[in-house]
Structures are given as C-alpha cells and as structure tokens.
CSV table of C-alpha atoms and ligand atoms in Angstrom, one decimal:
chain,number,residue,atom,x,y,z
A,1,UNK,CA,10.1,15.8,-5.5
A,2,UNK,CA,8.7,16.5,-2.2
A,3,UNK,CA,6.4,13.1,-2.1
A,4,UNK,CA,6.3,11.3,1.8
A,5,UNK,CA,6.6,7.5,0.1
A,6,UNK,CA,9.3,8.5,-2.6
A,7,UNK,CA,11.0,9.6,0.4
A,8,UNK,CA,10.6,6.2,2.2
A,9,UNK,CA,11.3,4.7,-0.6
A,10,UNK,CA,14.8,6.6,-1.3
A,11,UNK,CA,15.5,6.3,2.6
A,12,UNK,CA,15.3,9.4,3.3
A,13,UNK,CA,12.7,8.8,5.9
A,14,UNK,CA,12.7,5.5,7.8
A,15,UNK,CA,9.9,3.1,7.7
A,16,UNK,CA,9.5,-0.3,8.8
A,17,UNK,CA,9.5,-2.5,5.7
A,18,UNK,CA,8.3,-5.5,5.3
A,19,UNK,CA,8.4,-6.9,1.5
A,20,UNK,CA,10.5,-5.0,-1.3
A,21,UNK,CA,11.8,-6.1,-5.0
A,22,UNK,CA,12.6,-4.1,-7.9
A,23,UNK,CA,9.4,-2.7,-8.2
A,24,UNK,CA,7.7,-3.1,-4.8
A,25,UNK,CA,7.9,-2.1,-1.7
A,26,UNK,CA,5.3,-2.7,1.2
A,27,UNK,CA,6.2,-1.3,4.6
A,28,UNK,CA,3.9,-1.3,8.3
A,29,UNK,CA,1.7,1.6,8.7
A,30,UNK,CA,2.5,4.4,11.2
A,31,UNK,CA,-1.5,4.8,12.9
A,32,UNK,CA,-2.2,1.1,12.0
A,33,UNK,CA,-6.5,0.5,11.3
A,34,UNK,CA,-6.6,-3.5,11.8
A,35,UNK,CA,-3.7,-5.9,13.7
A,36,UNK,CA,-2.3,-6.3,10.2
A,37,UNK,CA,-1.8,-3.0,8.5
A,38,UNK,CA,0.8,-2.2,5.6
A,39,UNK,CA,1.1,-0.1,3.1
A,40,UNK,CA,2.0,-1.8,-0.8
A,41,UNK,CA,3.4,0.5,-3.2
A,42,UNK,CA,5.3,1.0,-6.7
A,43,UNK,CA,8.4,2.6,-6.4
A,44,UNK,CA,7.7,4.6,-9.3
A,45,UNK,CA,5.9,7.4,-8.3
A,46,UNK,CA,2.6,8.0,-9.6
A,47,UNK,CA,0.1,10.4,-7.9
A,48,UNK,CA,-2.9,8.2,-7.9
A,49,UNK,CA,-5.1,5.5,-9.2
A,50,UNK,CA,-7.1,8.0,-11.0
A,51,UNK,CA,-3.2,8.5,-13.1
A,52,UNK,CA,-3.1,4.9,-14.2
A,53,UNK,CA,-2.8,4.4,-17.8
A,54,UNK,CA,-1.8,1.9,-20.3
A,55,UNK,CA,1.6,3.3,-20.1
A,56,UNK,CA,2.3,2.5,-16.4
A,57,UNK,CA,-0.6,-0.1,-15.3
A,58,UNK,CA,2.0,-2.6,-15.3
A,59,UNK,CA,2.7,-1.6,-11.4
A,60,UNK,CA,-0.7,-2.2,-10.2
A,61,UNK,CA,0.4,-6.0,-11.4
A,62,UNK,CA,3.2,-5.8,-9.3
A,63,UNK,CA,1.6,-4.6,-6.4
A,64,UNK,CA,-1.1,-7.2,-6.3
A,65,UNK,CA,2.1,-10.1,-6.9
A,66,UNK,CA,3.6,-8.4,-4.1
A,67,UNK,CA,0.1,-8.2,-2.3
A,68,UNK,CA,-0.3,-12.3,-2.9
A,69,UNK,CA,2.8,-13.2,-1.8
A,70,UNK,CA,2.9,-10.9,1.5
A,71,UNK,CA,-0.3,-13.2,2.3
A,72,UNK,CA,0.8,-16.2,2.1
A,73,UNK,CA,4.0,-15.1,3.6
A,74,UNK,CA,2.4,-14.1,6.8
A,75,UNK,CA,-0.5,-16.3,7.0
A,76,UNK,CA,-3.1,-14.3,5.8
A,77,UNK,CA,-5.4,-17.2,5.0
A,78,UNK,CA,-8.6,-16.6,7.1
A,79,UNK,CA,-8.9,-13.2,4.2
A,80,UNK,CA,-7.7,-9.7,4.0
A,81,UNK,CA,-9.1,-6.3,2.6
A,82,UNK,CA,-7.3,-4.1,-0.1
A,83,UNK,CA,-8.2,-0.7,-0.4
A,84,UNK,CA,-7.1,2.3,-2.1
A,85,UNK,CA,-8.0,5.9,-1.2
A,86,UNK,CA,-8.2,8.4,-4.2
A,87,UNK,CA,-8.7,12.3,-4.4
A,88,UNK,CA,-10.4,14.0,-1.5
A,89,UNK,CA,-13.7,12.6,-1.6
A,90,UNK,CA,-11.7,9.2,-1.2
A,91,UNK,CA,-10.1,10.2,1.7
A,92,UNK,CA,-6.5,10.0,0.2
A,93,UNK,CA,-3.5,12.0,2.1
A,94,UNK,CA,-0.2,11.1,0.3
A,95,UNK,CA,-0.2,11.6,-3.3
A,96,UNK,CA,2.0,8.9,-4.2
A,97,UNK,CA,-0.1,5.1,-5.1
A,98,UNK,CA,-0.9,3.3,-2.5
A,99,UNK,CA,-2.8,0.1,-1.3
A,100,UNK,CA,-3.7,-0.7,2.1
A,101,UNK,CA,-3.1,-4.4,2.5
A,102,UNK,CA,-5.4,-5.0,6.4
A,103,UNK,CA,-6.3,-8.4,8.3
A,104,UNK,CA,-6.6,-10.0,11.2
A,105,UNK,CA,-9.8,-8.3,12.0
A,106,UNK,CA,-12.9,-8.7,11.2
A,107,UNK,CA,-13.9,-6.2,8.8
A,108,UNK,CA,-17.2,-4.0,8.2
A,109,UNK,CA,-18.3,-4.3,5.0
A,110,UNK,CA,-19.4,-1.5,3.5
A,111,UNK,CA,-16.6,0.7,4.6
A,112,UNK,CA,-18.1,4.0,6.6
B,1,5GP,P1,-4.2,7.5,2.7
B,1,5GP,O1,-5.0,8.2,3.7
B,1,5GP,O2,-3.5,8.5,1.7
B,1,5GP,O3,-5.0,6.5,2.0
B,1,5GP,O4,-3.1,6.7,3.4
B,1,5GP,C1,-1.9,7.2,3.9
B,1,5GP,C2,-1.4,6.3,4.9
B,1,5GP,O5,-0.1,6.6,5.2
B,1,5GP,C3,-2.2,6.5,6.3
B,1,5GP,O6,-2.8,5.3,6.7
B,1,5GP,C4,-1.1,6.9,7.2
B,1,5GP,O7,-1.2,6.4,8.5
B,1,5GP,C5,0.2,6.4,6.5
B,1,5GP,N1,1.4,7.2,6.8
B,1,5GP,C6,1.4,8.6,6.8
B,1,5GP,N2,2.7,9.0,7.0
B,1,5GP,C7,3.4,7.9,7.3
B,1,5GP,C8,4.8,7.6,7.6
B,1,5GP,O8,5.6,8.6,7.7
B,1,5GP,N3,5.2,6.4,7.8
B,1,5GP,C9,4.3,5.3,7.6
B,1,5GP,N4,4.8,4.1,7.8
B,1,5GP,N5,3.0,5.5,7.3
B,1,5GP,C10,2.6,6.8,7.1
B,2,ZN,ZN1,6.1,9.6,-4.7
C-alpha cells in the first residue's frame, strides 16, 4: 500500500522515533508547529478518524496510553495539545491516523 506512515512504520522510510510498542509508534515531526512536535500513530493502518468503528476503536486507546506515557516521559507537565486532522476541510495530508501530540508553547486556542 502506498501510505507515507505504513512506510515509516515498515522502515521503509526513516523517521526519527521516539516511543513504539506493539501497537504504537510515535515519531518527531519533519516541519515541526511547537518546540515539542510528534506524531502518535497505530501501526495498523486505518485511513482516518472518520474510519473508526467498533471493530478497530481499540487503537485510539492505545494511542492516548502511548500519548500519556510520552508526557510524563518527557516532562510535559506544564500541558500539551492533541489534535487530529481529518478529510480536506480538516486539513489532513496523510491518509493513515494520526495525532499530533504539541507542547512547549503556548498555544492559541481556538486553532485558526
Ligand atoms: P496532517 O497534515 O495530515 O494532519 O499531518 C501530517 C504531518 O506529517 C505533517 O505535520 C507533516 O509535517 C508530517 N510529515 C509529512 N511527511 C513526513 C515525513 O516523511 N516524516 C515525518 N517525520 N513527518 C512527516
Ligand atoms: Zn498507512
């Protein structure tokens, strides 16, 4: 399948990672928005949050684990913003789930 993150996560293309388990992996962004920018995904590939269903929602819980964990790991205490772009009104470019996990900055809130 020709999909950018099942690519990272294969290998094929390099990333910088920075959390993985079985399910997980979570690697820095290349055009980073805040100090603290990575990307979380499911290994699984699924095209986007509006293809959740009861059959694979199970991954979103693994992200957000992941998502905790990668916190405390690196001292995200003072807060941190999640997001998720879907479809093209949402501004997403690679079809394959995704959640932006970015801190240390002070973010805008509502998003532009
Ligand atoms: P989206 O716009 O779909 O919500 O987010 C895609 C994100 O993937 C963007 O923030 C973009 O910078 C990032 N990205 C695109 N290609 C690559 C890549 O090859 N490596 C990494 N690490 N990030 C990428
Ligand atoms: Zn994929």
């Amino acid at each position: 399948m020709d999909c950018l993150f099942c690519k990272i996560v294969s290998g094929e293309i390099p990333s910088k990672k920075m959390f993985e388990n079985d399910d997980v992996l979570a690697f820095y962004d290349i055009d980073p928005q805040a100090p603290f920018h990575v990307i979380v995904i499911p290994k699984a590939h699924i095209s986007g949050a509006n293809k959740i269903n009861s059959e694979n929602s199970i991954v979103v819980a693994k992200v957000f684990e992941a998502i905790a964990i990668i916190a405390k790991e690196n001292n995200l205490e003072n807060g941190f913003r999640v997001v998720n772009n879907c479809g093209e009104d949402g501004g997403q470019t690679v079809n394959h789930l995704h959640f932006h996990l970015l801190a240390r900055r002070n973010l805008s809130w509502p998003p532009g």
